[in-house]
Coordinates of C-alpha atoms in Angstrom, one line a residue:
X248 CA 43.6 167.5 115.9
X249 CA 42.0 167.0 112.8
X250 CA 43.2 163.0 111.3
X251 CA 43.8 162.7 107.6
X252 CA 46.7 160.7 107.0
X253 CA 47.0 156.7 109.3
X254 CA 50.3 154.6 109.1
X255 CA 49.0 151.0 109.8
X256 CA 51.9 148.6 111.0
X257 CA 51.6 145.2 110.1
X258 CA 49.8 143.6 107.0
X259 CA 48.6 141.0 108.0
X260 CA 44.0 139.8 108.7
X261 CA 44.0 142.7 111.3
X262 CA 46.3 145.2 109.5
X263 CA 44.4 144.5 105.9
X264 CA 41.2 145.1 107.1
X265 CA 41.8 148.5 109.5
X266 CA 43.1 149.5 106.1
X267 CA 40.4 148.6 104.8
X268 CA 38.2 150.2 106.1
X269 CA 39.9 153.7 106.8
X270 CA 40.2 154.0 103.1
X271 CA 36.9 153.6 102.4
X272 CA 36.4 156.2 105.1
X273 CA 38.3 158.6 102.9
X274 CA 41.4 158.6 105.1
X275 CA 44.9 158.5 103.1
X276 CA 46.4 155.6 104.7
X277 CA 49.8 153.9 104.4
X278 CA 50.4 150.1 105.3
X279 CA 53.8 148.6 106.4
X280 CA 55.5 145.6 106.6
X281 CA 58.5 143.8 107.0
X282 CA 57.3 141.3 103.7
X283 CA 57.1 142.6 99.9
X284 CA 54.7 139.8 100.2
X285 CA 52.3 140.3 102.8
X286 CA 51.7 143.9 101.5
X287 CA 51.2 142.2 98.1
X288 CA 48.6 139.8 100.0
X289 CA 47.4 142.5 101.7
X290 CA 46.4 144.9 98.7
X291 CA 45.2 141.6 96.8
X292 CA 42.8 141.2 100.0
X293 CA 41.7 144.9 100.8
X294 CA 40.7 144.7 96.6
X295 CA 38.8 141.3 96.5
X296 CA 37.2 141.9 100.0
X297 CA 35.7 145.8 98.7
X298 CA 34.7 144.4 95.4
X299 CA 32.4 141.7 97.2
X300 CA 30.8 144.8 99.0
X301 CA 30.1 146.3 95.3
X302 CA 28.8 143.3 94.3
X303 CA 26.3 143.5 97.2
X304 CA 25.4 146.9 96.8
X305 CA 27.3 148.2 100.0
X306 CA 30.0 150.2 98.1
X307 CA 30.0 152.2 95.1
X308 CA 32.0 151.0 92.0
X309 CA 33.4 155.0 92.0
X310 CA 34.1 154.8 95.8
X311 CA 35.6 151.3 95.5
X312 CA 38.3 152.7 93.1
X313 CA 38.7 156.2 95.0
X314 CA 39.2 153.7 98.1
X315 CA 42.1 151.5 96.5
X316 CA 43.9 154.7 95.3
X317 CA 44.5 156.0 99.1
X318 CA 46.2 152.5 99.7
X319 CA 50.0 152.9 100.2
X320 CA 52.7 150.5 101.2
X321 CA 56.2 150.6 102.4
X322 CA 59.0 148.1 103.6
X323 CA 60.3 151.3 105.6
X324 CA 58.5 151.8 109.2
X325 CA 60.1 154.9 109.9
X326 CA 58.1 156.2 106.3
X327 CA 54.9 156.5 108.5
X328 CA 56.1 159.0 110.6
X329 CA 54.5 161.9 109.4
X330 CA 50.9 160.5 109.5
X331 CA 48.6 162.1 112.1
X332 CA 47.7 158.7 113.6
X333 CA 49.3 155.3 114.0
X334 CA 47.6 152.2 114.5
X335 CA 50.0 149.3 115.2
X336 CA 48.7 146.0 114.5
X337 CA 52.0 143.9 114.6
X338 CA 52.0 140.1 116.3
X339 CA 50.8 140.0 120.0
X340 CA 53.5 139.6 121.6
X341 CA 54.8 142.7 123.7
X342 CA 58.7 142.6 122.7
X343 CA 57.9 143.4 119.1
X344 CA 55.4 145.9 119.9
X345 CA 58.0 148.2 121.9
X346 CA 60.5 147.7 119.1
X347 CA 58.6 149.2 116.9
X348 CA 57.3 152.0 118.5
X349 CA 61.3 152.5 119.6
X350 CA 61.7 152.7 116.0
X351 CA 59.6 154.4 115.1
X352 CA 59.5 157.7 117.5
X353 CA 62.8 159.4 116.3
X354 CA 60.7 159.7 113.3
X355 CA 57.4 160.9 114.4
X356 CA 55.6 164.2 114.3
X357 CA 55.4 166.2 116.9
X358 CA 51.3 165.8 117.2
X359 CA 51.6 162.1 116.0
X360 CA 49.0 159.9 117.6
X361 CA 50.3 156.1 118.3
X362 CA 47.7 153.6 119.2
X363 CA 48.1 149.7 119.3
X364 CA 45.5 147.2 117.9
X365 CA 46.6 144.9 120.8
X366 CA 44.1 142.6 122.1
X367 CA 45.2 142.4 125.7
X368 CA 48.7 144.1 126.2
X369 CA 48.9 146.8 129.1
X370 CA 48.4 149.9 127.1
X371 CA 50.2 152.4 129.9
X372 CA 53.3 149.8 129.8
X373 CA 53.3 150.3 126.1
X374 CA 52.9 153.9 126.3
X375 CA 56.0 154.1 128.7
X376 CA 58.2 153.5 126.3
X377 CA 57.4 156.2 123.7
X378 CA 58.1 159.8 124.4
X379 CA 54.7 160.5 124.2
X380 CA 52.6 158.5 126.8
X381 CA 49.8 161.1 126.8
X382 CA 49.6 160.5 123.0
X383 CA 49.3 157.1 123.4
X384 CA 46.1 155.0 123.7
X385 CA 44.3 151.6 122.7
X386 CA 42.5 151.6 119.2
X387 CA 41.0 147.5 119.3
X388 CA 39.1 146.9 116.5
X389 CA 37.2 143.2 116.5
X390 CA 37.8 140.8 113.3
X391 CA 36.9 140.2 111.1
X392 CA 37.7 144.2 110.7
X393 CA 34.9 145.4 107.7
X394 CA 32.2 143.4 109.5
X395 CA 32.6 143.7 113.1
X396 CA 31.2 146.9 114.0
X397 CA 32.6 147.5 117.9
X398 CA 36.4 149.3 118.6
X399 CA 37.5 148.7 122.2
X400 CA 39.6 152.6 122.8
X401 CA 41.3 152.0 126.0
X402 CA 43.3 154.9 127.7
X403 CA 46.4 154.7 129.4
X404 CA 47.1 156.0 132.7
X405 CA 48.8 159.1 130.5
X406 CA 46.4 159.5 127.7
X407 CA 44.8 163.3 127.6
X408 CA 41.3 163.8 126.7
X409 CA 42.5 165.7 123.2
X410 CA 44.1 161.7 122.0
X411 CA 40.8 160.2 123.5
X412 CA 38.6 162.7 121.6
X413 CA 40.5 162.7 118.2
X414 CA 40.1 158.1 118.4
X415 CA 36.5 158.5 118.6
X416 CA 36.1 160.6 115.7
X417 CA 38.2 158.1 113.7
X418 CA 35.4 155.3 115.1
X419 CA 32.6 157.6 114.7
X420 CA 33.7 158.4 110.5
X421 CA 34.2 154.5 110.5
X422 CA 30.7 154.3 110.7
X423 CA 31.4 151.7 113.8
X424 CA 30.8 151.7 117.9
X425 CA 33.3 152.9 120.3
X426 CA 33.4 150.8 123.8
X427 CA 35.5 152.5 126.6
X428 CA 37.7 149.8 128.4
X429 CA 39.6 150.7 131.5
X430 CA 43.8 149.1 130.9
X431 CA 43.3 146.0 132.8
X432 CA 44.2 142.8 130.9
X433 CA 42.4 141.4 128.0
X434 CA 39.9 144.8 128.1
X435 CA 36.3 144.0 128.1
X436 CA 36.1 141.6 124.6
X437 CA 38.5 139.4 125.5
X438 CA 38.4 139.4 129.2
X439 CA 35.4 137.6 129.1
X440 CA 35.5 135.4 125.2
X441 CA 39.0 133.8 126.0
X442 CA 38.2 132.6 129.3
X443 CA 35.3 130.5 127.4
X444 CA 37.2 129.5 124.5
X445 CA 39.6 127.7 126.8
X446 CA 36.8 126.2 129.1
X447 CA 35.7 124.8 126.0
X448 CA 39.2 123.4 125.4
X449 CA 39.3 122.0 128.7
X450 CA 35.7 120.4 127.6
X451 CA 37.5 118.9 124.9
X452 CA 40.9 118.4 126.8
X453 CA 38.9 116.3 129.9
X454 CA 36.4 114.6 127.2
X455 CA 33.0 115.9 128.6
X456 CA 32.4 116.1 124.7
X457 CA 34.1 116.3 121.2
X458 CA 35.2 119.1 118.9
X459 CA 31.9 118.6 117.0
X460 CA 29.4 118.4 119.9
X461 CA 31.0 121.5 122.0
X462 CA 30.5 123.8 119.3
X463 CA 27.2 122.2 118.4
X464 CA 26.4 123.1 121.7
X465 CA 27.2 126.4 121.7
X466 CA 25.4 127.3 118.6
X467 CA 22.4 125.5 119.3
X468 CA 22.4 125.8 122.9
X469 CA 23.1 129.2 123.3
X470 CA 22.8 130.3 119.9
X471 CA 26.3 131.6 119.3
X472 CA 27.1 132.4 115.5
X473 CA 30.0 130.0 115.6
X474 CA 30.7 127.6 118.2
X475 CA 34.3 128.5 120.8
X476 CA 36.7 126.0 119.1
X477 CA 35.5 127.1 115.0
X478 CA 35.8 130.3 116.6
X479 CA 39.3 130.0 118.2
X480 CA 40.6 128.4 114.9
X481 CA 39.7 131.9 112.6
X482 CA 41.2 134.2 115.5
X483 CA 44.8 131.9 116.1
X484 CA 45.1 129.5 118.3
X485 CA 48.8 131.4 119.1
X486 CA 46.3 134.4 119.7
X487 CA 44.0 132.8 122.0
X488 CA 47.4 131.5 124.1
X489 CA 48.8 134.7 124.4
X490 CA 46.0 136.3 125.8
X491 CA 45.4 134.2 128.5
X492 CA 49.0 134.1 128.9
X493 CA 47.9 137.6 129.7
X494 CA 45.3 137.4 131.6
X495 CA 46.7 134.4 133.8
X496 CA 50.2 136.5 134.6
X497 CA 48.2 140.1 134.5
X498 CA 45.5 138.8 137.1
X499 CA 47.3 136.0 139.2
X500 CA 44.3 133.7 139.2
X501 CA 44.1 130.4 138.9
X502 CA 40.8 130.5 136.6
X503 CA 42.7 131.5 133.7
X504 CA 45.2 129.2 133.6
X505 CA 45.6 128.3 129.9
X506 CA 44.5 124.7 129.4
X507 CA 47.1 122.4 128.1
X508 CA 45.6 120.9 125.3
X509 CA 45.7 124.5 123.8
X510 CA 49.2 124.9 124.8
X511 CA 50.2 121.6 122.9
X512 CA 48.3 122.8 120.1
X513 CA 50.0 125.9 119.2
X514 CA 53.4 124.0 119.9
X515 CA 52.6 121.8 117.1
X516 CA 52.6 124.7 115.2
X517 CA 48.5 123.6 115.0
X518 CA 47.4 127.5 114.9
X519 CA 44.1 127.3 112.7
X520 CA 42.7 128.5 110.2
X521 CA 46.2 130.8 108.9
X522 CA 48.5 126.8 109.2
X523 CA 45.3 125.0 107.8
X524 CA 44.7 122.9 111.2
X525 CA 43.6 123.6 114.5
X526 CA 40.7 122.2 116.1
X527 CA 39.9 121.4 112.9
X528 CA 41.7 120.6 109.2
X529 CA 40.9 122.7 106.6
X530 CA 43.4 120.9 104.0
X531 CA 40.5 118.8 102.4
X532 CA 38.4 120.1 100.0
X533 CA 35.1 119.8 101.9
X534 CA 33.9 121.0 105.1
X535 CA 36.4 120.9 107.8
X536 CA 37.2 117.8 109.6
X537 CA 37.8 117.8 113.5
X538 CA 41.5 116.9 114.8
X539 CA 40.1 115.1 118.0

């Protein structure tokens, strides 16, 4: 089927940016949430984020405004039920997840594609719950959404080749790189960048070496972008958990058992970057300052 129209679920870093970026790509897209605000941040986001594009000559000032004008919101999930695809990119945890795709098929077209933007959730468990599990399929885009140019499509058990085929068009008009995961926990991203994210909090957890040094390390050493612990703070350290939460129940091995430190962390309501502290604070006005 041919895609013109994509309800995105959730507002929020992931959510602005996949709408984002399908606007650009000409596709009429609606965003929902269950804030007034958050689609207010959102739109206020999407807008600031393309204009820096047209100030570095990535974006037309013409496209930029074509772009914003296929932006909708709505406080009302079941409004996206006549798009041709929907990309849910609600909190990682499973429970809301299925209630929203509960909700939301009474309301769906008969053709309706439903993908989820989850970073590790079984995608056939998902799927079970609709009324469409061949219909169904992983759409993971990476973050920071407008930059990042892979998108993990993972098919369930169910999905049929028609679903897969219409996905990687969407990735292909994107302008951005389709990786094929099997549904095994985590996918391929995160199967292998959370286990290291929480050796390196087990580094910091067991004092081999400090918040500064590890990530030091890591840049230096291996020259990573952004060192694990910088890195864990932009993604959520509530995120980072849940995943291996995944991957440690999904697998039943002992090597990705979440390290405590991380656990304590996101009990303190310490998430990073979104709370202002994590590994590091951000509430200062200078660079950030480590929290160990």
């Amino acid at each position: 089927m041919a895609i013109q129209t994509i309800g995105i679920v959730g507002a929020g870093q992931m959510g602005n940016g996949i709408a984002h970026v399908c606007a650009l790509a000409g596709y009429e897209v609606t965003l929902t949430d269950v804030s007034q605000d958050a689609l207010d941040r959102a739109r206020a986001t999407i807008s600031r984020n393309i204009d820096r594009q047209v100030e570095r000559g990535k974006v037309e000032p013409a496209d930029r405004d074509a772009a914003m004008s296929r932006v909708g919101s709505t406080l009302t999930l079941t409004d996206l039920g006549q798009s041709d695809l929907i990309i849910e990119a609600a909190t990682e945890r499973e429970s809301v997840k299925q209630a929203i795709f509960e909700d939301l098929v009474p309301h769906l077209k008969r053709e309706t594609i439903l993908t989820s933007n989850t970073s590790s959730i079984s995608i056939t468990r998902l799927a079970s719950r609709t009324d469409r599990p061949e219909k169904f399929m992983g759409f993971h885009f990476m973050n920071p959404v407008p930059v990042m140019q892979l998108v993990e499509l993972i098919r369930g058990i169910a999905t049929d080749d028609e679903t897969f085929d219409a996905c990687k068009s969407v990735v292909d008009r994107l302008g951005k790189q389709a990786a094929t995961a099997e549904d095994f926990p985590a996918f391929i991203v995160n199967r292998i960048l959370m286990p290291m994210i929480n050796e390196a909090v087990y580094t910091l957890y067991e004092g081999v070496g400090t918040v500064r040094s590890i990530d030091m390390s890591m840049k230096l050493g291996a020259n990573h972008p952004m060192g694990p612990l910088a890195l864990a703070d932009f993604i959520g350290l509530d995120t980072c958990l849940a995943i291996m939460n995944v991957l440690h129940d999904g697998l039943a091995d002992t090597k990705y058992r979440p390290c405590p430190l991380l656990t304590k962390y996101v009990e303190a309501g310490w998430l990073g970057r979104k709370t202002k502290r994590g590994f590091y604070d951000y509430r200062g006005e200078g660079d950030p300052v480590p929290t160990r």
